[in-house]
Coordinates of C-alpha atoms in Angstrom, one line a residue:
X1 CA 8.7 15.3 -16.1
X2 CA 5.1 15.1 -17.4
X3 CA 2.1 17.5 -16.4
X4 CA -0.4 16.2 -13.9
X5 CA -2.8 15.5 -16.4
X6 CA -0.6 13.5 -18.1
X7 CA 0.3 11.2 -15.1
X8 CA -3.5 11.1 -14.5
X9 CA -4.6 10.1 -17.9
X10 CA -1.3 7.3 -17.9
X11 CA -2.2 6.1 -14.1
X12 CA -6.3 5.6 -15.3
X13 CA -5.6 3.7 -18.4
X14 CA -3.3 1.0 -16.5
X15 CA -6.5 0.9 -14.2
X16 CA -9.1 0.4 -16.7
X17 CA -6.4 -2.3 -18.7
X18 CA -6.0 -3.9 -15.2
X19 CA -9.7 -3.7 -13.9
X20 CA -11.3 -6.8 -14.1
X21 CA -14.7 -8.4 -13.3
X22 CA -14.5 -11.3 -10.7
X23 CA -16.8 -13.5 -8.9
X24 CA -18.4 -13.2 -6.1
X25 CA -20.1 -10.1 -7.7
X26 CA -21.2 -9.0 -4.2
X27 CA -17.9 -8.4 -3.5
X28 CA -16.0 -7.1 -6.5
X29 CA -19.2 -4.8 -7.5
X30 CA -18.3 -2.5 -4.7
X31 CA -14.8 -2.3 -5.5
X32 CA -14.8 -1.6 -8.9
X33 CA -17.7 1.2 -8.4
X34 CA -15.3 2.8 -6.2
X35 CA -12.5 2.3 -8.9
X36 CA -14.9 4.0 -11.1
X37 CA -16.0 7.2 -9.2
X38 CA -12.6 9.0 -10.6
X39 CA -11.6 11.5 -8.8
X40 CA -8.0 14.0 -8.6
X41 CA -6.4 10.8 -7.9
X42 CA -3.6 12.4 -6.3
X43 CA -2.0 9.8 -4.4
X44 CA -1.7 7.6 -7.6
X45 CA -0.3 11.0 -9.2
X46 CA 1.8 11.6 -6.6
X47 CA 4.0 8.1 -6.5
X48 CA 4.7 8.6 -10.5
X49 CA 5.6 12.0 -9.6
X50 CA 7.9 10.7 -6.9
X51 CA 9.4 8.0 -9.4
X52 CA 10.0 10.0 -11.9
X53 CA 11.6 13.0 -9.8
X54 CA 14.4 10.3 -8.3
X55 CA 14.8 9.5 -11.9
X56 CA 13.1 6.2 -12.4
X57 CA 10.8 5.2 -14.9
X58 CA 7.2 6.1 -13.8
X59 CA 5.9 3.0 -15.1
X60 CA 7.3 0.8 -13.2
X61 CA 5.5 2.5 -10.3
X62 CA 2.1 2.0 -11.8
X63 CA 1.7 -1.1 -9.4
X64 CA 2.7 0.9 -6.4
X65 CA 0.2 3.8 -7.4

């Protein structure tokens, strides 16, 4: 099992490979500053946690996160 960081830093870097910038701007803008604002992240953390606890691969709950 990983340290929290470490599921943090894994879960932010699928987000910023997986963020994307769509049209209508005046509705993705607000997504992706909220995407942005970072935070604990703890729910995200949490579900990796989970996975990887029942002995499945974390990574395959990025999605889920």
């Amino acid at each position: 099992m990983l340290s929290i960081e470490n599921y943090q830093h894994v879960f932010v870097e699928y987000l910023e490979k997986y963020s994307t910038f769509k049209e209508p701007q005046t509705l993705y803008n607000p997504i992706q500053y909220i995407l942005n604002l970072g935070g604990k992240r703890l729910r995200p953390v949490l579900t990796l946690i989970t996975a990887d606890i029942f002995n499945q691969d974390y990574k395959q709950a990025l999605n889920a996160a």
